[in-house]
mmCIF file with all atom_site columns, C-alpha atoms and ligand atoms in Angstrom:
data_model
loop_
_atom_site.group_PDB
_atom_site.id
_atom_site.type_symbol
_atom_site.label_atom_id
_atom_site.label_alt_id
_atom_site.label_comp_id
_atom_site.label_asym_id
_atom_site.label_entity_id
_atom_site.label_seq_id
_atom_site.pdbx_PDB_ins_code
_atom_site.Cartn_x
_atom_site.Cartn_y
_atom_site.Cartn_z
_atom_site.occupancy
_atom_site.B_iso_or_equiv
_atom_site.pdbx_formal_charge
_atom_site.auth_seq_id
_atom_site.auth_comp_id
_atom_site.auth_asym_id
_atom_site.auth_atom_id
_atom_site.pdbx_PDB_model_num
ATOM   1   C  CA  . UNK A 1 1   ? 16.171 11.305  -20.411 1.00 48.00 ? 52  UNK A CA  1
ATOM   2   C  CA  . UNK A 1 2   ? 19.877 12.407  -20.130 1.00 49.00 ? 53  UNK A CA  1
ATOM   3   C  CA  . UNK A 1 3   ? 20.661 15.798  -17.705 1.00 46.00 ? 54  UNK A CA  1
ATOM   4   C  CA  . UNK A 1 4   ? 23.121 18.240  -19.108 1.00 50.00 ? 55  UNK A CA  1
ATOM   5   C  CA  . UNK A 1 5   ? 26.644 17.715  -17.954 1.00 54.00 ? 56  UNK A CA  1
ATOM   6   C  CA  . UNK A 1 6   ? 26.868 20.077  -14.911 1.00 56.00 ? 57  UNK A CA  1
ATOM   7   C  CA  . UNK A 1 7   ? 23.556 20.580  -14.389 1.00 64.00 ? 58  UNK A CA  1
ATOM   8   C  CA  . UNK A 1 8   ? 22.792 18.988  -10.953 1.00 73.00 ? 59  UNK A CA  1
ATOM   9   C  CA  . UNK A 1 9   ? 19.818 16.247  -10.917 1.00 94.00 ? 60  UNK A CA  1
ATOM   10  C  CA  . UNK A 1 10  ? 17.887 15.581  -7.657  1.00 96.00 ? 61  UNK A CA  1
ATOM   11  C  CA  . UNK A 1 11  ? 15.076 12.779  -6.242  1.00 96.00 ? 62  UNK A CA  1
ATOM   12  C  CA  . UNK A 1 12  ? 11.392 14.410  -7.374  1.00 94.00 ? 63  UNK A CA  1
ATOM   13  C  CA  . UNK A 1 13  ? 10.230 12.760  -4.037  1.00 96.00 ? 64  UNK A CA  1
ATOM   14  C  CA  . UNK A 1 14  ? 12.543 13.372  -1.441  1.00 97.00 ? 65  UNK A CA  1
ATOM   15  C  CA  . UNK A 1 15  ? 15.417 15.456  -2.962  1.00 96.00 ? 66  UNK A CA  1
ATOM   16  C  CA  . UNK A 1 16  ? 18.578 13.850  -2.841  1.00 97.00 ? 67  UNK A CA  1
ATOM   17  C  CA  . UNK A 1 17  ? 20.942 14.836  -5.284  1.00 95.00 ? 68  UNK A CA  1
ATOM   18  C  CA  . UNK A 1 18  ? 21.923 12.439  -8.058  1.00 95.00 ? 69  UNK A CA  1
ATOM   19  C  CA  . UNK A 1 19  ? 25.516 13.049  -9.214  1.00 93.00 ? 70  UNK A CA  1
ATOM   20  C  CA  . UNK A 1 20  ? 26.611 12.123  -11.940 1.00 90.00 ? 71  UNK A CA  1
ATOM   21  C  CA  . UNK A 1 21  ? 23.613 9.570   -12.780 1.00 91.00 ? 72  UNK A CA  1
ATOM   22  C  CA  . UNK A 1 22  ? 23.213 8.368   -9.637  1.00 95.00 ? 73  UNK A CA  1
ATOM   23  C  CA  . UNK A 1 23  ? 20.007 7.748   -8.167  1.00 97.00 ? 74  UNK A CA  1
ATOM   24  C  CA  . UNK A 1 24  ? 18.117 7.018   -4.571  1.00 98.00 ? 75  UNK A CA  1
ATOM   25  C  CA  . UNK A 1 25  ? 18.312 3.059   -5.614  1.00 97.00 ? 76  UNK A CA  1
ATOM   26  C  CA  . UNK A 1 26  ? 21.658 2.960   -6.082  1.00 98.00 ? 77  UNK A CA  1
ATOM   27  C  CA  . UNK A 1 27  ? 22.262 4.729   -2.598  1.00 98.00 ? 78  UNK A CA  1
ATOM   28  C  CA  . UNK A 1 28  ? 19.721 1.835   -1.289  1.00 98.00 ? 79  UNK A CA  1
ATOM   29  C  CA  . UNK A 1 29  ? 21.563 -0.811  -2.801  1.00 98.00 ? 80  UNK A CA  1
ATOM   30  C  CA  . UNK A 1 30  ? 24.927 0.111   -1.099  1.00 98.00 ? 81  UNK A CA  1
ATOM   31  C  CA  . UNK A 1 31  ? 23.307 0.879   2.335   1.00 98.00 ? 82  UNK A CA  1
ATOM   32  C  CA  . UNK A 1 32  ? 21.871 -2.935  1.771   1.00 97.00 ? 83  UNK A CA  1
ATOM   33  C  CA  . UNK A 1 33  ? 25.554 -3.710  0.593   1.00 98.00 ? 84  UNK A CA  1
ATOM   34  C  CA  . UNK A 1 34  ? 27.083 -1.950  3.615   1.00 98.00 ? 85  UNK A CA  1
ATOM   35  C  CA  . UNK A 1 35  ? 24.632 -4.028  5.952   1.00 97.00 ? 86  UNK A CA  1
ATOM   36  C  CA  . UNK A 1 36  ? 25.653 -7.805  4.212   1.00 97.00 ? 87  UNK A CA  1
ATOM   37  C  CA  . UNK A 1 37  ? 29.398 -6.611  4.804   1.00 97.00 ? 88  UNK A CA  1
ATOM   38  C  CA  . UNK A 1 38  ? 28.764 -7.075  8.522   1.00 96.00 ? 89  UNK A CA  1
ATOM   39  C  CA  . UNK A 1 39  ? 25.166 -8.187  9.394   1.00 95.00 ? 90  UNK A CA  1
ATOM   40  C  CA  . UNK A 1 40  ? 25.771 -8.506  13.099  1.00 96.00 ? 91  UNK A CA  1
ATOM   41  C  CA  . UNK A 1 41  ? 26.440 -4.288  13.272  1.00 96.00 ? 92  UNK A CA  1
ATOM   42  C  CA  . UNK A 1 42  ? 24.994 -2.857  10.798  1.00 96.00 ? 93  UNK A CA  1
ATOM   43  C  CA  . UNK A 1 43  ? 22.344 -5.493  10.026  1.00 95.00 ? 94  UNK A CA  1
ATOM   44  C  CA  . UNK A 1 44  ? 20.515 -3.921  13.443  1.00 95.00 ? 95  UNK A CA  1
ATOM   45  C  CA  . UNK A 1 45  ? 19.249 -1.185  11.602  1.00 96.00 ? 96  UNK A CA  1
ATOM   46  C  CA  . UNK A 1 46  ? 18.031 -2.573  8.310   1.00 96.00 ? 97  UNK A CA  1
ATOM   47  C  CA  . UNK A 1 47  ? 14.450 -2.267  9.152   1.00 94.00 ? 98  UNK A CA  1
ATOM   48  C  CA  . UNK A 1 48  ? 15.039 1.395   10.251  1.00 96.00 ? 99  UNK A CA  1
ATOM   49  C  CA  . UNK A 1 49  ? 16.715 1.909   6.851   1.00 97.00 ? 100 UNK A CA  1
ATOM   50  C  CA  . UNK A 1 50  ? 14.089 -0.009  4.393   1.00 96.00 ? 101 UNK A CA  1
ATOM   51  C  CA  . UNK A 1 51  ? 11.784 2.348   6.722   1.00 96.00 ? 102 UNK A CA  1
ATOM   52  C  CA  . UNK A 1 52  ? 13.381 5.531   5.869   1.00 98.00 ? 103 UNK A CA  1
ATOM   53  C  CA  . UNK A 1 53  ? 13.937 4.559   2.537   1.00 98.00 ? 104 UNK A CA  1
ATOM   54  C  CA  . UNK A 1 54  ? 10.538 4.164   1.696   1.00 97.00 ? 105 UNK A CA  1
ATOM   55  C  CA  . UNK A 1 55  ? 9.161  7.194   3.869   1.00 97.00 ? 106 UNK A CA  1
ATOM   56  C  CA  . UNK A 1 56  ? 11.145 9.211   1.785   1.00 98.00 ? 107 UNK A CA  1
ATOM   57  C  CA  . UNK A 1 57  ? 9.421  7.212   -1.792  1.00 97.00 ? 108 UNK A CA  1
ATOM   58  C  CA  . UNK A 1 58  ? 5.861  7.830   -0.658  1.00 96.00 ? 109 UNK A CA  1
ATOM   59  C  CA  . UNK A 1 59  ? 5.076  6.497   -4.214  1.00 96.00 ? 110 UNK A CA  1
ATOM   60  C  CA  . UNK A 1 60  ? 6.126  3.242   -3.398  1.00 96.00 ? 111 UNK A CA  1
ATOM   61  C  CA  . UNK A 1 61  ? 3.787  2.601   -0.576  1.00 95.00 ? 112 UNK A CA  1
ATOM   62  C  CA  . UNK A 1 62  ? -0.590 2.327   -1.152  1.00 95.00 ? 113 UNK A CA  1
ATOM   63  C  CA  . UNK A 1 63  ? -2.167 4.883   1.290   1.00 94.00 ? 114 UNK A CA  1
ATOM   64  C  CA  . UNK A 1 64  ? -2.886 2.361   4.017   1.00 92.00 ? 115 UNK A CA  1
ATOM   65  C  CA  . UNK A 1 65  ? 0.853  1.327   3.960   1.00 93.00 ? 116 UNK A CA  1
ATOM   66  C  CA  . UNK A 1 66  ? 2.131  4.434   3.942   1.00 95.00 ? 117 UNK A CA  1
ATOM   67  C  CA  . UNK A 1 67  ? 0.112  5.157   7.393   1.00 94.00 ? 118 UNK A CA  1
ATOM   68  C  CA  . UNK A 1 68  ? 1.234  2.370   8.602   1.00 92.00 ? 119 UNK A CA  1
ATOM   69  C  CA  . UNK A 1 69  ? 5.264  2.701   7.958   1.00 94.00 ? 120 UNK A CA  1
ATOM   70  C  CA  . UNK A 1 70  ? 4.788  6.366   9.775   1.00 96.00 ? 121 UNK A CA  1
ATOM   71  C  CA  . UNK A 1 71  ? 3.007  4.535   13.254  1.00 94.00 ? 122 UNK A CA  1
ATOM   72  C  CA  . UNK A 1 72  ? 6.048  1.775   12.666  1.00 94.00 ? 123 UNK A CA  1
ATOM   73  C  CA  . UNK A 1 73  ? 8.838  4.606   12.940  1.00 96.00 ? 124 UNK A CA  1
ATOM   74  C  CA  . UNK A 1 74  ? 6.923  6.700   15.418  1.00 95.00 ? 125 UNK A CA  1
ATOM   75  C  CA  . UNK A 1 75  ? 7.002  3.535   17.930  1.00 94.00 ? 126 UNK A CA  1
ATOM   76  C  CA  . UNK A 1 76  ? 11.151 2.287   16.727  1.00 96.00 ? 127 UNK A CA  1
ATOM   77  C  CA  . UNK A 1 77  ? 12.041 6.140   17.310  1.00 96.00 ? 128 UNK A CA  1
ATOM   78  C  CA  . UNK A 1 78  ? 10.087 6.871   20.212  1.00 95.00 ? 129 UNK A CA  1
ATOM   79  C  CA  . UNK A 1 79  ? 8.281  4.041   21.645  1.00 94.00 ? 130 UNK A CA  1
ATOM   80  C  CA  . UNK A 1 80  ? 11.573 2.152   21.581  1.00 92.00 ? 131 UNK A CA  1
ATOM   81  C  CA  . UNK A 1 81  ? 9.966  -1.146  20.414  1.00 93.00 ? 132 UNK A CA  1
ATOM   82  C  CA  . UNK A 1 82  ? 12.369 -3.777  18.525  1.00 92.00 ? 133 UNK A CA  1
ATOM   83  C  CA  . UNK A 1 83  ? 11.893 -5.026  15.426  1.00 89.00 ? 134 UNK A CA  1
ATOM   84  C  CA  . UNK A 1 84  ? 11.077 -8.436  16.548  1.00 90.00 ? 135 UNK A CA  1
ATOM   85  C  CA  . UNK A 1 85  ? 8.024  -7.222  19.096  1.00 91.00 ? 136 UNK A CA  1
ATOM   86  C  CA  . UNK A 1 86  ? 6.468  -5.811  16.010  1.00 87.00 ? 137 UNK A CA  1
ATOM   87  C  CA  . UNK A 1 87  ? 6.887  -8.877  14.480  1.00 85.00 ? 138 UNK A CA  1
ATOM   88  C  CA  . UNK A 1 88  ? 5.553  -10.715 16.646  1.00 87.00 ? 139 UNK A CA  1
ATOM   89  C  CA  . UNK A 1 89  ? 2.603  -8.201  17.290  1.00 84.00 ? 140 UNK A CA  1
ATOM   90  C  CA  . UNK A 1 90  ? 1.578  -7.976  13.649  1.00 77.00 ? 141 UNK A CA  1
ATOM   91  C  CA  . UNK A 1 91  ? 1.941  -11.370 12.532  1.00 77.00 ? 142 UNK A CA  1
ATOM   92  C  CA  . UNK A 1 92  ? -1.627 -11.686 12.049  1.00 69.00 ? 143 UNK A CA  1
ATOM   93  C  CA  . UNK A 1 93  ? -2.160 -8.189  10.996  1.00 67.00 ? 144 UNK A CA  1
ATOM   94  C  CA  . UNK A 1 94  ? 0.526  -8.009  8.226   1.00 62.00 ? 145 UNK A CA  1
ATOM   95  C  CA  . UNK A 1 95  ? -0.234 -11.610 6.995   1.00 66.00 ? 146 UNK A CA  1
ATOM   96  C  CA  . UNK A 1 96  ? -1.502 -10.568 3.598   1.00 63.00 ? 147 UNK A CA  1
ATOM   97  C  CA  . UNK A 1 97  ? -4.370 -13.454 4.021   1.00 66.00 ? 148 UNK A CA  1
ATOM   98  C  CA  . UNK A 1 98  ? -5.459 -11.662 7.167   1.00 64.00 ? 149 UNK A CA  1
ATOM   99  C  CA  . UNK A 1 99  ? -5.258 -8.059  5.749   1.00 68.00 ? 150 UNK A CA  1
ATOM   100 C  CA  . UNK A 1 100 ? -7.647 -6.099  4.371   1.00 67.00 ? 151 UNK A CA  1
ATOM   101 C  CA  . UNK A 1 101 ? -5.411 -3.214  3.393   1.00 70.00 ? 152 UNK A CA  1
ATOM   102 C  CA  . UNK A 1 102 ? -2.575 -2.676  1.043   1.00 77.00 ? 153 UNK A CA  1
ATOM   103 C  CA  . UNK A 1 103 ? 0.498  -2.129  1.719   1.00 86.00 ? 154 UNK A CA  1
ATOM   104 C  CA  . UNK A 1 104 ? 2.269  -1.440  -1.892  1.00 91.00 ? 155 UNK A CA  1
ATOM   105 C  CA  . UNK A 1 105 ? 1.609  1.211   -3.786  1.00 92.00 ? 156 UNK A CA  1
ATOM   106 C  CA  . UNK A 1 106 ? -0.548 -0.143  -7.339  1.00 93.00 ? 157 UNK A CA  1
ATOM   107 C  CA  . UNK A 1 107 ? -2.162 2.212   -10.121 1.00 93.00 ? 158 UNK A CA  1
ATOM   108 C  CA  . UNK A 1 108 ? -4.657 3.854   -9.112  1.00 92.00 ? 159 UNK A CA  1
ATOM   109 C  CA  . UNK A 1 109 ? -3.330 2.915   -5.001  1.00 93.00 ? 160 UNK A CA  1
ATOM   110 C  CA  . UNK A 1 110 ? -0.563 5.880   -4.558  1.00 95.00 ? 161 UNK A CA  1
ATOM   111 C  CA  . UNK A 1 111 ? 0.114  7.017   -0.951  1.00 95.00 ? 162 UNK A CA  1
ATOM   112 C  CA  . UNK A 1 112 ? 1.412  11.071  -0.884  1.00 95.00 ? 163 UNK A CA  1
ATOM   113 C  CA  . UNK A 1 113 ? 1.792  13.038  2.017   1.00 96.00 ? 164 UNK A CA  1
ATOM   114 C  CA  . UNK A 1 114 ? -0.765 15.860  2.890   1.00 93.00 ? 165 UNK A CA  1
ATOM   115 C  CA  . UNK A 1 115 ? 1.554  18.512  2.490   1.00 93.00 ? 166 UNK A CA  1
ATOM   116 C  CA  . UNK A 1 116 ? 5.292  19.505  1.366   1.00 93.00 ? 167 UNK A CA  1
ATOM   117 C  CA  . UNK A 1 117 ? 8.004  18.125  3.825   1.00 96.00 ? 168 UNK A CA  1
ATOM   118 C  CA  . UNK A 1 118 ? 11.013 19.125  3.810   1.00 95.00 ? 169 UNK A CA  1
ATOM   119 C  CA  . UNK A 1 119 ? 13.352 16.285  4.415   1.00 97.00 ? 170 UNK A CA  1
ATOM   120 C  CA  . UNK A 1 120 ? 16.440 17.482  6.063   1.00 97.00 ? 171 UNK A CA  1
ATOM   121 C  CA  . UNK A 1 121 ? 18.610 14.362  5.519   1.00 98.00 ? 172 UNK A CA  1
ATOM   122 C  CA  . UNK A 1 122 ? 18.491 11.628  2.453   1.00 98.00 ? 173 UNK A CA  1
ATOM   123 C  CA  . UNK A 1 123 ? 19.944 8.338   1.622   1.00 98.00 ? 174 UNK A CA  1
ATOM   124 C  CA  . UNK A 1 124 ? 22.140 10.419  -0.200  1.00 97.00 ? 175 UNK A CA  1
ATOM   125 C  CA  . UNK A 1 125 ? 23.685 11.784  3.335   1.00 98.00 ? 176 UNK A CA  1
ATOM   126 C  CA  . UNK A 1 126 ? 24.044 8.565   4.743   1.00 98.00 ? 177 UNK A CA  1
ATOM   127 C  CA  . UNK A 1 127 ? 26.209 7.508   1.720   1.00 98.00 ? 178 UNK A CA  1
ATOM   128 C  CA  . UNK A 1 128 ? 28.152 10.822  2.047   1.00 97.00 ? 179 UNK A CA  1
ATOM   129 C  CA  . UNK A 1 129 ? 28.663 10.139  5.929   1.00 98.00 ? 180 UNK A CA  1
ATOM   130 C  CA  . UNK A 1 130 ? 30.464 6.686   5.051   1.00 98.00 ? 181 UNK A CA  1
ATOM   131 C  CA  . UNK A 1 131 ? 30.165 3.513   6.119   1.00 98.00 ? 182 UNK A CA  1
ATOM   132 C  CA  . UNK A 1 132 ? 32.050 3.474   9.640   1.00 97.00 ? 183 UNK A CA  1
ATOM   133 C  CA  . UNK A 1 133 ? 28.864 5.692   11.211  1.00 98.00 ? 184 UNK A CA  1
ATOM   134 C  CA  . UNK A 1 134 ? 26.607 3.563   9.358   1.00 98.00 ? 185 UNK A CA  1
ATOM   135 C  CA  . UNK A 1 135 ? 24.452 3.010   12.485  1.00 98.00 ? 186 UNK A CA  1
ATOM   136 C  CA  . UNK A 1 136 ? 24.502 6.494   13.504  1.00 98.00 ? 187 UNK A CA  1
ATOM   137 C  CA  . UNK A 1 137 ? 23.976 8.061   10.604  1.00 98.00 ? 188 UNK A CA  1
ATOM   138 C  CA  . UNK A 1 138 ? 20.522 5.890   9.942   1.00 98.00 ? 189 UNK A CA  1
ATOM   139 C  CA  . UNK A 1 139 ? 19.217 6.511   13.425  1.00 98.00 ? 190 UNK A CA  1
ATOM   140 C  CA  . UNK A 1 140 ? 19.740 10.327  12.449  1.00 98.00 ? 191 UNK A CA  1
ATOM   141 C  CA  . UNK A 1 141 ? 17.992 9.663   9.388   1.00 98.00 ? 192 UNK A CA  1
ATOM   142 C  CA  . UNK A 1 142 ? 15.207 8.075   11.082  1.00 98.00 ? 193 UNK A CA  1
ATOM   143 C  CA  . UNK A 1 143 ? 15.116 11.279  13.800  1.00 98.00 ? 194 UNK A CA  1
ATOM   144 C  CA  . UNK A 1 144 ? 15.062 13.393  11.455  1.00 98.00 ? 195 UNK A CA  1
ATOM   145 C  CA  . UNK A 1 145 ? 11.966 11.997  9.268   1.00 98.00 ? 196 UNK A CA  1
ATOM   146 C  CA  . UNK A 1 146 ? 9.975  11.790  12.282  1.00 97.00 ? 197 UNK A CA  1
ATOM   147 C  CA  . UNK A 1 147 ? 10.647 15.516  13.365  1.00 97.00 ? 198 UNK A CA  1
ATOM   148 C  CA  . UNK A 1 148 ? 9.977  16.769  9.492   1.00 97.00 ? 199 UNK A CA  1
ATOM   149 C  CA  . UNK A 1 149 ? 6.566  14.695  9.342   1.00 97.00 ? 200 UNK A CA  1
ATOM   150 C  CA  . UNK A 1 150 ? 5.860  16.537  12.607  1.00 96.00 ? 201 UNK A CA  1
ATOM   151 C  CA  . UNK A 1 151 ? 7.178  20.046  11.323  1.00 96.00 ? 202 UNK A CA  1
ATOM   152 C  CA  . UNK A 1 152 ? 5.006  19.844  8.139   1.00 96.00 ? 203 UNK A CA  1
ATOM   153 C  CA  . UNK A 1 153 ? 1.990  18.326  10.071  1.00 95.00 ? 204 UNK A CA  1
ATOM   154 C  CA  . UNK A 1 154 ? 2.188  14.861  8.187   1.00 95.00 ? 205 UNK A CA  1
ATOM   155 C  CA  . UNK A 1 155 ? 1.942  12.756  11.362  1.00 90.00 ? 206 UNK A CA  1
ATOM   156 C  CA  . UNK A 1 156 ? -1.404 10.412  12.178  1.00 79.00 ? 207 UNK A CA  1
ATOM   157 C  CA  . UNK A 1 157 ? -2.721 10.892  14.772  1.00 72.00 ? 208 UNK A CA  1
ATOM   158 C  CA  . UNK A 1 158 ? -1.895 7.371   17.007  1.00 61.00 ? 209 UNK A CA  1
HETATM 159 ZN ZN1 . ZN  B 2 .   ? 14.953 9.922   -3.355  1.00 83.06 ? 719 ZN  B ZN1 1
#
């Protein structure tokens, strides 16, 4: 599948546009790029961005997952818990020996959201914003999916 020249082309799951053949992965695999340029800045938000990333890709998570990665940003947004304390919390949980749940999405296993939400900011904007607000620009990302799940009603409850 080829889109006319001119004719935009945007994500079917959480909008972005794709210039010019472009697509959400490549904007992932630059904000990953961005973060191995200089680990010790920009590295501090990698788990907010794989989080955001894949909020925005409900496809790519299994239903249980996808519950899951909305409790995780609810308590790095708001709760103001660090990466490592989940770690450490769900080591057991998350251990896939220990776990009866999925957490990637499989046929037949595809998380969606309950209703339309719609996303204010994309990977796409964080690319756009450039590389020296990095860090800012993914905590506004991450803001701004929490307060769209809310606006749409596509929050669990805690
Ligand atoms: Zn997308």
């Amino acid at each position: 599948m080829s889109s006319k020249a001119g004719s935009p082309s945007f994500c079917p799951e959480c909008g972005a546009s794709w210039p010019e053949g472009t697509t959400c992965q490549d904007y992932f695999s630059q904000m990953l790029a961005w973060e191995y340029e200089d680990m010790e800045l920009k590295g501090q938000v990698h788990h907010l961005m794989v989080l955001c990333y894949h909020l925005q890709h409900p496809s790519l998570y299994a239903p249980d997952g996808l519950l899951n990665a909305q409790r995780l940003l609810l308590e790095f947004v708001e709760g103001g818990v660090t990466p490592q304390e989940v770690r450490q919390r769900d080591r057991e949980k998350v251990d896939s020996g220990n776990r009866d749940w999925k957490i990637k999405a499989r046929p037949g296993l595809v998380a969606a959201y309950r209703s339309t939400i719609h996303w204010t900011m994309t990977s796409g904007d964080v690319i756009v914003r450039g590389a020296g607000i990095y860090n800012e620009s993914i905590a506004a990302w991450a803001r701004s999916i929490l307060e769209a799940m809310r606006a749409s009603g596509n929050l669990p409850n805690p």
